[in-house]
Amino acid sequence: MFSRFHALFPLLLLLVLSIRTYKCDSSSSSFSFSSFSSSSSQTLVLPLKTRITPTDHQPTDKLHFHHNVTLTVTLTVGTPPQNISMVIDTGSELSWLRCNRSSNPNPVNNFDPTRSSSYSPIPCSSPTCRTRTRDFLIPASCDSDKLCHATLSYADASSSEGNLAAEIFHFGNSTNDSNLIFGCMGSVSGSDPEEDTKTTGLLGMNRGSLSFISQMGFPKFSYCISGTDDFPGFLLLGDSNFTWLTPLNYTPLIRISTPLPYFDRVAYTVQLTGIKVNGKLLPIPKSVLVPDHTGAGQTMVDSGTQFTFLLGPVYTALRSDFLNQTSGILTVYEDQDFVFQGTMDLCYRISPFRIRTGILHRLPTVSLVFEGAEIAVSGQPLLYRVPHLTAGNDSVYCFTFGNSDLMGMEAYVIGHHHQQNMWIEFDLQRSRIGLAPVQCDVSGQRLGIGS
């Protein structure tokens, strides 16, 4: 899922690409990565950055839902190449760029198709437009120029609109580049026009036929997010069969072939089987964790969403238990009308002294349990400091699990904030996701990219 962002400061993240030759979609030629020598294998490294979006400078009772942190990669696109930055999003299919036909030779945060000799728009009569857009929430249409037109919308109420096209994407120092289908968006909108102008694009990574992963033909990809400023983590495309890697626990990806109104068939969907607090399972009926006849209730792993969101009954059970277990540790922020980002209504007031003396390490561990694997969240990732909001001399911190019902979304979403220091492998060949707790900075060093 995608939202507005801007560069507050560059936190270096690394994209590691396994050396391998892949076929792109039917119109593209073969392409291979150039390499360098690392401790694990021949790899190509591209820099990624985290981008931080500040919330409103004046706190409000109910902040609009959006993400404060997104993960981006910088690439060059077109002939001659134009520099662009794209959000990495496993919850989206179509990659897109903000397009602007400008007299400015270097338009900021925009791709200018008129300046690229390799840009090729997709007609609405083409098989790509007629058949490969079937999983779009809003069906592709035909514009006045008989070009394939796409409209995309996201959970934070942002949207983008434009034409499908084919273009050359350049990766690192590779001399052989890839011709990919993407959205050339002339309109990108959200609730903050100033931030909207800074949005460049999105790299769709889900299982849809037009996603970056599908077009490039990668059988696997992995990422590891450390959550620290000095080495936030890395994304690796290709196999991760390293002898030093902790064995992964796998959970199967869920597929439903029948179209259902509330089920995203190309998302990375797993089966949530329960939630534990300090090792004890909450009394949650299994029926509320399984998608119903409409598809509502699926569980998605999404790098494009910051926090984790649970459907109302499950959120209420977790909130109540966490509140009880922290009653002697934390002081609740007593503003009944405050809902952080419109979805998180359990907040605490904590002094800087208590943060420095390690109060967060006394919090109960919350574990998301899946079939065959689990994600344990403990310490700092359980709470998030609300920017620009204080209560006396205390800062306000909110529980980082939100209520999906308040978003109007009929699903469970596991966001990247709760994927920190986990090696997460998306094995598309065997239709499964592998999980293992690791120290991402140490793994980065073993890959030859850490400090």
Coordinates of C-alpha atoms in Angstrom, one line a residue:
M1 CA 0.0 0.0 0.0
F2 CA 1.4 3.4 -0.9
S3 CA 1.2 6.9 0.6
R4 CA 2.8 10.3 0.4
F5 CA 6.5 10.7 1.4
H6 CA 9.4 13.1 1.2
A7 CA 13.1 13.0 1.9
L8 CA 13.8 14.2 5.4
F9 CA 17.2 12.7 5.5
P10 CA 18.8 9.8 3.5
L11 CA 19.1 6.6 5.4
L12 CA 21.0 4.2 3.3
L13 CA 19.4 0.9 2.5
L14 CA 20.8 -1.6 0.0
L15 CA 19.2 -3.6 -2.8
V16 CA 21.1 -6.8 -3.5
L17 CA 20.4 -8.5 -6.9
S18 CA 21.5 -12.1 -7.4
I19 CA 23.4 -12.5 -10.7
R20 CA 21.1 -14.4 -13.0
T21 CA 19.5 -14.1 -16.4
Y22 CA 15.8 -13.6 -16.7
K23 CA 13.2 -13.2 -19.4
C24 CA 10.9 -10.2 -19.1
D25 CA 7.3 -10.2 -20.4
S26 CA 6.6 -11.2 -24.0
S27 CA 7.7 -7.9 -25.5
S28 CA 11.1 -7.7 -23.7
S29 CA 14.5 -9.1 -24.4
S30 CA 16.7 -11.1 -22.1
F31 CA 18.6 -9.2 -19.5
S32 CA 21.4 -10.0 -17.1
F33 CA 22.8 -8.2 -14.2
S34 CA 26.4 -7.1 -14.0
S35 CA 28.2 -8.2 -10.9
F36 CA 30.8 -7.6 -8.2
S37 CA 32.5 -9.9 -5.8
S38 CA 30.9 -10.3 -2.3
S39 CA 31.2 -12.8 0.5
S40 CA 28.2 -14.7 -0.6
S41 CA 27.9 -14.6 -4.4
Q42 CA 28.2 -12.4 -7.3
T43 CA 25.7 -9.5 -6.8
L44 CA 24.7 -6.1 -8.0
V45 CA 24.0 -3.5 -5.3
L46 CA 21.6 -0.6 -5.8
P47 CA 21.1 2.0 -3.1
L48 CA 17.7 2.2 -1.4
K49 CA 16.6 4.9 1.1
T50 CA 14.0 5.2 3.7
R51 CA 11.9 8.3 3.4
I52 CA 10.1 9.9 6.3
T53 CA 6.9 11.9 6.1
P54 CA 6.3 14.3 9.0
T55 CA 2.8 14.4 10.4
D56 CA 0.9 17.7 10.8
H57 CA 3.0 20.1 12.9
Q58 CA -0.1 20.9 15.1
P59 CA -1.6 17.7 16.6
T60 CA -5.2 17.0 15.9
D61 CA -7.7 14.7 17.6
K62 CA -7.8 12.4 14.6
L63 CA -4.9 12.4 12.1
H64 CA -5.6 11.2 8.6
F65 CA -4.2 7.7 7.9
H66 CA -0.9 7.7 6.1
H67 CA 2.6 6.3 6.5
N68 CA 5.5 8.1 8.1
V69 CA 8.1 5.8 6.6
T70 CA 8.4 4.2 3.2
L71 CA 11.2 2.3 1.5
T72 CA 12.5 3.5 -1.8
V73 CA 14.9 2.6 -4.6
T74 CA 16.5 5.0 -7.1
L75 CA 16.7 3.9 -10.7
T76 CA 17.1 5.4 -14.1
V77 CA 14.4 5.1 -16.8
G78 CA 14.2 5.9 -20.5
T79 CA 16.6 6.8 -23.3
P80 CA 18.6 8.9 -22.4
P81 CA 18.2 7.8 -18.7
Q82 CA 16.2 10.0 -16.3
N83 CA 16.7 9.6 -12.5
I84 CA 13.6 8.5 -10.6
S85 CA 12.8 7.2 -7.1
M86 CA 10.2 4.5 -6.4
V87 CA 8.5 3.1 -3.3
I88 CA 9.0 -0.7 -2.9
D89 CA 5.6 -2.1 -2.4
T90 CA 4.7 -5.8 -2.1
G91 CA 1.1 -4.9 -1.8
S92 CA 0.8 -3.4 -5.3
E93 CA 0.9 -4.8 -8.8
L94 CA 1.5 -2.0 -11.4
S95 CA 4.7 0.0 -11.1
W96 CA 4.2 3.6 -12.0
L97 CA 6.0 6.9 -12.4
R98 CA 4.7 10.4 -12.2
C99 CA 4.8 11.7 -15.8
N100 CA 5.1 15.2 -16.8
R101 CA 5.7 16.6 -20.3
S102 CA 7.7 19.6 -19.4
S103 CA 10.0 22.2 -21.0
N104 CA 12.2 21.8 -18.0
P105 CA 15.2 19.6 -19.1
N106 CA 15.3 18.1 -15.5
P107 CA 11.8 18.1 -14.1
V108 CA 11.9 17.3 -10.4
N109 CA 10.3 14.0 -9.3
N110 CA 8.9 13.5 -12.8
F111 CA 9.5 11.3 -15.7
D112 CA 9.1 13.0 -19.1
P113 CA 8.1 10.5 -21.8
T114 CA 8.6 13.1 -24.5
R115 CA 12.4 13.1 -23.8
S116 CA 12.7 9.3 -24.1
S117 CA 13.1 7.6 -27.5
S118 CA 12.3 4.2 -26.0
Y119 CA 9.0 5.2 -24.5
S120 CA 6.1 3.2 -26.1
P121 CA 2.4 3.7 -25.0
I122 CA 0.2 0.7 -24.8
P123 CA -3.0 0.8 -27.0
C124 CA -6.3 -0.2 -25.4
S125 CA -6.7 -2.8 -28.1
S126 CA -3.6 -4.7 -27.0
P127 CA -3.7 -8.0 -25.2
T128 CA -1.8 -6.4 -22.3
C129 CA -4.6 -3.9 -21.7
R130 CA -7.4 -6.4 -22.3
T131 CA -6.2 -9.4 -20.3
R132 CA -3.2 -8.5 -18.0
T133 CA -5.1 -5.8 -16.1
R134 CA -7.8 -8.1 -14.9
D135 CA -6.7 -7.9 -11.2
F136 CA -6.9 -4.1 -11.1
L137 CA -9.5 -2.9 -8.6
I138 CA -10.7 -0.4 -11.2
P139 CA -10.9 -1.9 -14.7
A140 CA -8.6 -0.4 -17.3
S141 CA -10.3 1.8 -19.9
C142 CA -9.7 3.4 -23.3
D143 CA -8.9 7.1 -23.4
S144 CA -9.6 9.6 -26.2
D145 CA -6.3 8.7 -27.9
K146 CA -7.3 4.9 -27.8
L147 CA -4.5 4.3 -25.2
C148 CA -4.8 2.0 -22.2
H149 CA -5.9 4.0 -19.2
A150 CA -5.4 3.0 -15.6
T151 CA -6.8 4.4 -12.3
L152 CA -5.2 3.1 -9.1
S153 CA -6.5 3.9 -5.5
Y154 CA -4.9 3.1 -2.1
A155 CA -6.0 2.7 1.5
D156 CA -4.7 6.1 2.5
A157 CA -7.2 7.7 0.0
S158 CA -4.4 8.6 -2.4
S159 CA -4.7 7.7 -6.1
S160 CA -2.9 7.8 -9.4
E161 CA -4.2 7.9 -13.0
G162 CA -2.6 7.7 -16.4
N163 CA -1.6 5.5 -19.3
L164 CA 0.1 2.1 -19.5
A165 CA 3.4 2.1 -21.5
A166 CA 6.6 0.2 -22.0
E167 CA 9.9 1.7 -21.2
I168 CA 13.5 0.7 -20.5
F169 CA 14.5 0.5 -16.8
H170 CA 18.2 0.6 -16.0
F171 CA 19.5 -1.3 -13.0
G172 CA 22.9 -0.2 -11.5
N173 CA 25.7 -0.5 -13.9
S174 CA 24.1 -3.2 -16.0
T175 CA 24.7 -2.8 -19.7
N176 CA 21.7 -4.9 -20.6
D177 CA 18.5 -3.3 -19.4
S178 CA 14.9 -4.3 -19.1
N179 CA 11.8 -3.2 -21.0
L180 CA 8.9 -3.1 -18.5
I181 CA 5.3 -2.2 -18.7
F182 CA 4.4 0.5 -16.2
G183 CA 1.9 3.3 -15.5
C184 CA 2.8 6.8 -16.8
M185 CA 0.7 8.8 -14.4
G186 CA -0.3 12.3 -15.2
S187 CA -2.4 12.6 -12.0
V188 CA -1.3 11.7 -8.5
S189 CA -3.4 12.9 -5.6
G190 CA -3.9 12.6 -1.9
S191 CA -4.9 14.7 1.1
D192 CA -1.6 16.7 1.1
P193 CA -1.0 18.5 -2.2
E194 CA 2.5 19.6 -1.1
E195 CA 3.6 16.0 -0.4
D196 CA 1.9 14.8 -3.5
T197 CA 4.2 16.8 -5.7
K198 CA 7.2 15.0 -4.1
T199 CA 5.9 11.6 -5.0
T200 CA 7.8 10.1 -7.9
G201 CA 6.5 6.5 -8.3
L202 CA 6.0 3.0 -7.0
L203 CA 7.6 -0.4 -7.8
G204 CA 4.9 -3.0 -7.6
M205 CA 6.1 -6.3 -6.1
N206 CA 3.0 -8.5 -5.7
R207 CA 2.0 -11.6 -7.7
G208 CA 0.1 -9.8 -10.4
S209 CA 1.1 -10.4 -14.0
L210 CA 2.2 -6.8 -14.5
S211 CA 4.3 -6.5 -11.2
F212 CA 8.0 -5.9 -11.4
I213 CA 8.7 -9.3 -9.9
S214 CA 6.4 -11.1 -12.4
Q215 CA 7.8 -9.2 -15.5
M216 CA 11.4 -9.9 -14.4
G217 CA 10.7 -13.5 -13.7
F218 CA 12.4 -13.7 -10.2
P219 CA 11.6 -17.0 -8.5
K220 CA 12.4 -15.6 -5.1
F221 CA 13.1 -12.4 -3.3
S222 CA 13.9 -11.5 0.3
Y223 CA 14.3 -8.5 2.5
C224 CA 15.5 -7.7 6.0
I225 CA 14.7 -4.4 7.7
S226 CA 16.7 -3.5 10.8
G227 CA 14.9 -0.3 11.8
T228 CA 18.2 1.5 12.7
D229 CA 19.5 4.7 11.1
D230 CA 23.1 3.5 10.4
F231 CA 22.0 0.3 8.5
P232 CA 18.2 0.1 7.8
G233 CA 18.5 -3.2 5.9
F234 CA 18.5 -4.7 2.4
L235 CA 16.3 -6.2 -0.3
L236 CA 17.6 -9.3 -2.2
L237 CA 16.2 -10.5 -5.5
G238 CA 17.0 -14.1 -6.2
D239 CA 17.9 -17.2 -4.2
S240 CA 19.1 -16.8 -0.6
N241 CA 20.6 -20.2 0.0
F242 CA 23.4 -19.0 2.3
T243 CA 25.0 -21.4 4.7
W244 CA 25.2 -18.8 7.4
L245 CA 21.4 -18.0 7.2
T246 CA 19.2 -19.2 10.1
P247 CA 16.9 -21.9 8.8
L248 CA 13.6 -20.4 7.7
N249 CA 10.2 -21.4 8.9
Y250 CA 7.7 -21.4 6.0
T251 CA 4.1 -20.7 5.9
P252 CA 2.1 -21.3 2.7
L253 CA 0.7 -18.6 0.5
I254 CA -3.1 -18.7 0.2
R255 CA -4.7 -18.7 -3.2
I256 CA -8.4 -18.4 -4.1
S257 CA -9.1 -18.8 -7.8
T258 CA -12.7 -17.6 -7.6
P259 CA -13.0 -13.7 -7.8
L260 CA -14.4 -12.4 -4.5
P261 CA -15.3 -8.8 -3.8
Y262 CA -13.0 -8.3 -0.7
F263 CA -10.1 -10.7 -1.6
D264 CA -7.0 -9.5 -3.3
R265 CA -5.9 -12.5 -5.3
V266 CA -2.4 -11.2 -6.2
A267 CA -1.5 -10.1 -2.6
Y268 CA 0.9 -12.2 -0.5
T269 CA -1.8 -13.8 1.6
V270 CA -1.0 -16.1 4.5
Q271 CA -3.2 -17.7 7.2
L272 CA -3.1 -16.0 10.6
T273 CA -4.0 -18.7 13.1
G274 CA -3.7 -16.7 16.4
I275 CA -2.1 -14.0 18.4
K276 CA 0.0 -14.5 21.6
V277 CA 0.8 -12.0 24.3
N278 CA 3.8 -13.1 26.4
G279 CA 3.5 -16.6 25.0
K280 CA -0.2 -17.0 25.8
L281 CA -2.7 -17.3 23.0
L282 CA -5.6 -14.9 23.0
P283 CA -9.1 -16.4 23.0
I284 CA -9.9 -15.6 19.4
P285 CA -12.3 -17.7 17.5
K286 CA -10.6 -19.3 14.4
S287 CA -13.6 -18.3 12.3
V288 CA -12.7 -14.6 12.5
L289 CA -9.2 -15.2 11.2
V290 CA -10.3 -17.0 8.0
P291 CA -11.6 -15.2 4.9
D292 CA -15.4 -15.4 4.7
H293 CA -17.5 -16.1 1.6
T294 CA -16.9 -12.5 0.4
G295 CA -13.1 -12.7 0.8
A296 CA -13.1 -10.4 3.8
G297 CA -10.6 -11.4 6.5
Q298 CA -7.5 -12.3 4.4
T299 CA -4.0 -11.6 6.0
M300 CA -1.5 -9.8 3.7
V301 CA 2.2 -9.2 4.2
D302 CA 2.8 -5.7 2.8
S303 CA 6.1 -3.8 2.7
G304 CA 4.2 -0.7 1.5
T305 CA 2.2 -0.4 4.8
Q306 CA 4.0 0.9 7.9
F307 CA 2.0 -0.6 10.8
T308 CA -0.1 -3.7 11.3
F309 CA -3.9 -3.6 11.1
L310 CA -6.3 -6.1 12.5
L311 CA -10.1 -6.5 12.1
G312 CA -12.2 -5.1 14.9
P313 CA -12.9 -8.1 17.1
V314 CA -9.2 -9.3 17.0
Y315 CA -7.9 -5.8 17.5
T316 CA -10.2 -5.3 20.5
A317 CA -9.0 -8.6 22.1
L318 CA -5.3 -7.7 21.6
R319 CA -5.8 -4.1 22.8
S320 CA -7.6 -5.2 26.0
D321 CA -4.9 -7.8 26.9
F322 CA -2.0 -5.5 26.1
L323 CA -3.6 -2.7 28.2
N324 CA -4.1 -5.1 31.1
Q325 CA -0.5 -6.3 30.9
T326 CA 1.0 -2.8 30.8
S327 CA -1.3 -1.3 33.6
G328 CA 1.6 -1.4 36.1
I329 CA 4.2 -0.3 33.6
L330 CA 2.8 2.5 31.5
T331 CA 0.4 5.4 32.0
V332 CA -2.4 5.7 29.5
Y333 CA -2.8 8.9 27.6
E334 CA -6.2 10.0 28.8
D335 CA -7.7 11.7 25.7
Q336 CA -10.6 9.5 24.7
D337 CA -11.1 11.4 21.4
F338 CA -7.5 11.0 20.2
V339 CA -6.9 8.3 17.5
F340 CA -3.5 8.3 16.0
Q341 CA -3.7 8.2 12.2
G342 CA -7.4 7.4 12.6
T343 CA -6.7 3.8 13.5
M344 CA -4.6 3.5 16.7
D345 CA -6.5 4.4 19.9
L346 CA -4.3 2.9 22.6
C347 CA -1.7 5.5 23.5
Y348 CA 0.5 6.2 26.5
R349 CA 2.4 9.2 28.0
I350 CA 6.0 8.3 28.7
S351 CA 8.8 10.6 30.0
P352 CA 12.1 10.8 28.2
F353 CA 13.8 9.5 31.4
R354 CA 11.8 6.3 31.3
I355 CA 12.6 5.8 27.6
R356 CA 16.3 6.2 28.4
T357 CA 16.1 3.7 31.3
G358 CA 14.7 1.0 29.2
I359 CA 11.0 0.9 29.9
L360 CA 10.2 -0.4 26.5
H361 CA 12.1 -3.6 27.2
R362 CA 9.6 -4.4 29.9
L363 CA 6.6 -4.6 27.5
P364 CA 5.0 -7.9 26.8
T365 CA 5.9 -9.6 23.5
V366 CA 3.1 -9.8 20.9
S367 CA 3.4 -12.7 18.5
L368 CA 1.6 -13.1 15.2
V369 CA 1.1 -16.8 14.7
F370 CA 0.8 -18.3 11.2
E371 CA 0.6 -21.9 9.9
G372 CA 4.2 -23.1 10.4
A373 CA 5.8 -19.7 11.4
E374 CA 5.4 -16.6 13.6
I375 CA 6.5 -13.0 13.9
A376 CA 7.4 -11.9 17.5
V377 CA 7.2 -8.2 18.2
S378 CA 8.9 -6.9 21.3
G379 CA 10.4 -3.7 22.8
Q380 CA 10.5 -0.5 20.8
P381 CA 8.5 -1.6 17.7
L382 CA 5.4 -2.1 19.9
L383 CA 5.1 1.7 20.5
Y384 CA 5.5 4.7 18.1
R385 CA 6.1 8.2 19.2
V386 CA 3.5 10.7 18.0
P387 CA 5.3 13.6 16.4
H388 CA 4.6 17.1 17.8
L389 CA 2.3 15.9 20.6
T390 CA 3.2 16.1 24.3
A391 CA 1.4 15.7 27.6
G392 CA 3.1 18.0 30.1
N393 CA 6.7 16.9 30.0
D394 CA 5.9 13.5 28.6
S395 CA 5.8 12.3 25.0
V396 CA 2.9 10.4 23.6
Y397 CA 3.5 6.9 22.3
C398 CA 0.8 4.7 20.6
F399 CA 0.4 1.0 20.3
T400 CA 1.5 0.1 16.8
F401 CA -1.4 -2.3 16.0
G402 CA -4.3 -0.5 14.4
N403 CA -8.0 -1.2 13.8
S404 CA -8.7 -2.2 10.2
D405 CA -12.4 -1.3 10.7
L406 CA -11.5 2.3 11.2
M407 CA -9.7 2.3 7.8
G408 CA -12.7 0.8 6.1
M409 CA -10.5 -2.2 5.1
E410 CA -11.8 -5.8 5.4
A411 CA -8.4 -7.4 5.9
Y412 CA -5.5 -8.0 8.2
V413 CA -2.3 -6.3 7.0
I414 CA 1.2 -7.0 8.4
G415 CA 3.2 -3.9 7.9
H416 CA 7.0 -3.4 7.7
H417 CA 7.3 -1.9 11.1
H418 CA 6.6 -5.3 12.6
Q419 CA 8.9 -7.1 10.2
Q420 CA 12.1 -5.6 11.7
N421 CA 15.0 -7.9 12.1
M422 CA 13.3 -10.7 10.3
W423 CA 14.6 -12.4 7.2
I424 CA 11.5 -12.6 5.0
E425 CA 11.7 -14.7 1.9
F426 CA 9.0 -14.7 -0.8
D427 CA 9.3 -18.1 -2.5
L428 CA 7.2 -17.8 -5.6
Q429 CA 8.2 -21.1 -7.1
R430 CA 6.9 -23.0 -4.0
S431 CA 4.2 -20.5 -3.1
R432 CA 5.3 -19.8 0.4
I433 CA 6.9 -17.2 2.7
G434 CA 9.9 -18.0 4.9
L435 CA 10.5 -16.3 8.2
A436 CA 13.5 -16.2 10.6
P437 CA 14.6 -13.8 13.3
V438 CA 18.0 -12.4 12.4
Q439 CA 20.1 -9.3 13.0
C440 CA 19.8 -7.5 9.7
D441 CA 23.0 -5.5 10.2
V442 CA 25.0 -8.7 10.7
S443 CA 23.4 -10.3 7.7
G444 CA 24.3 -7.3 5.7
Q445 CA 27.9 -7.6 6.7
R446 CA 27.9 -11.3 5.6
L447 CA 26.6 -10.1 2.3
G448 CA 29.4 -7.7 2.0
I449 CA 27.2 -4.6 2.3
G450 CA 27.2 -3.8 6.0
S451 CA 29.5 -1.5 7.9

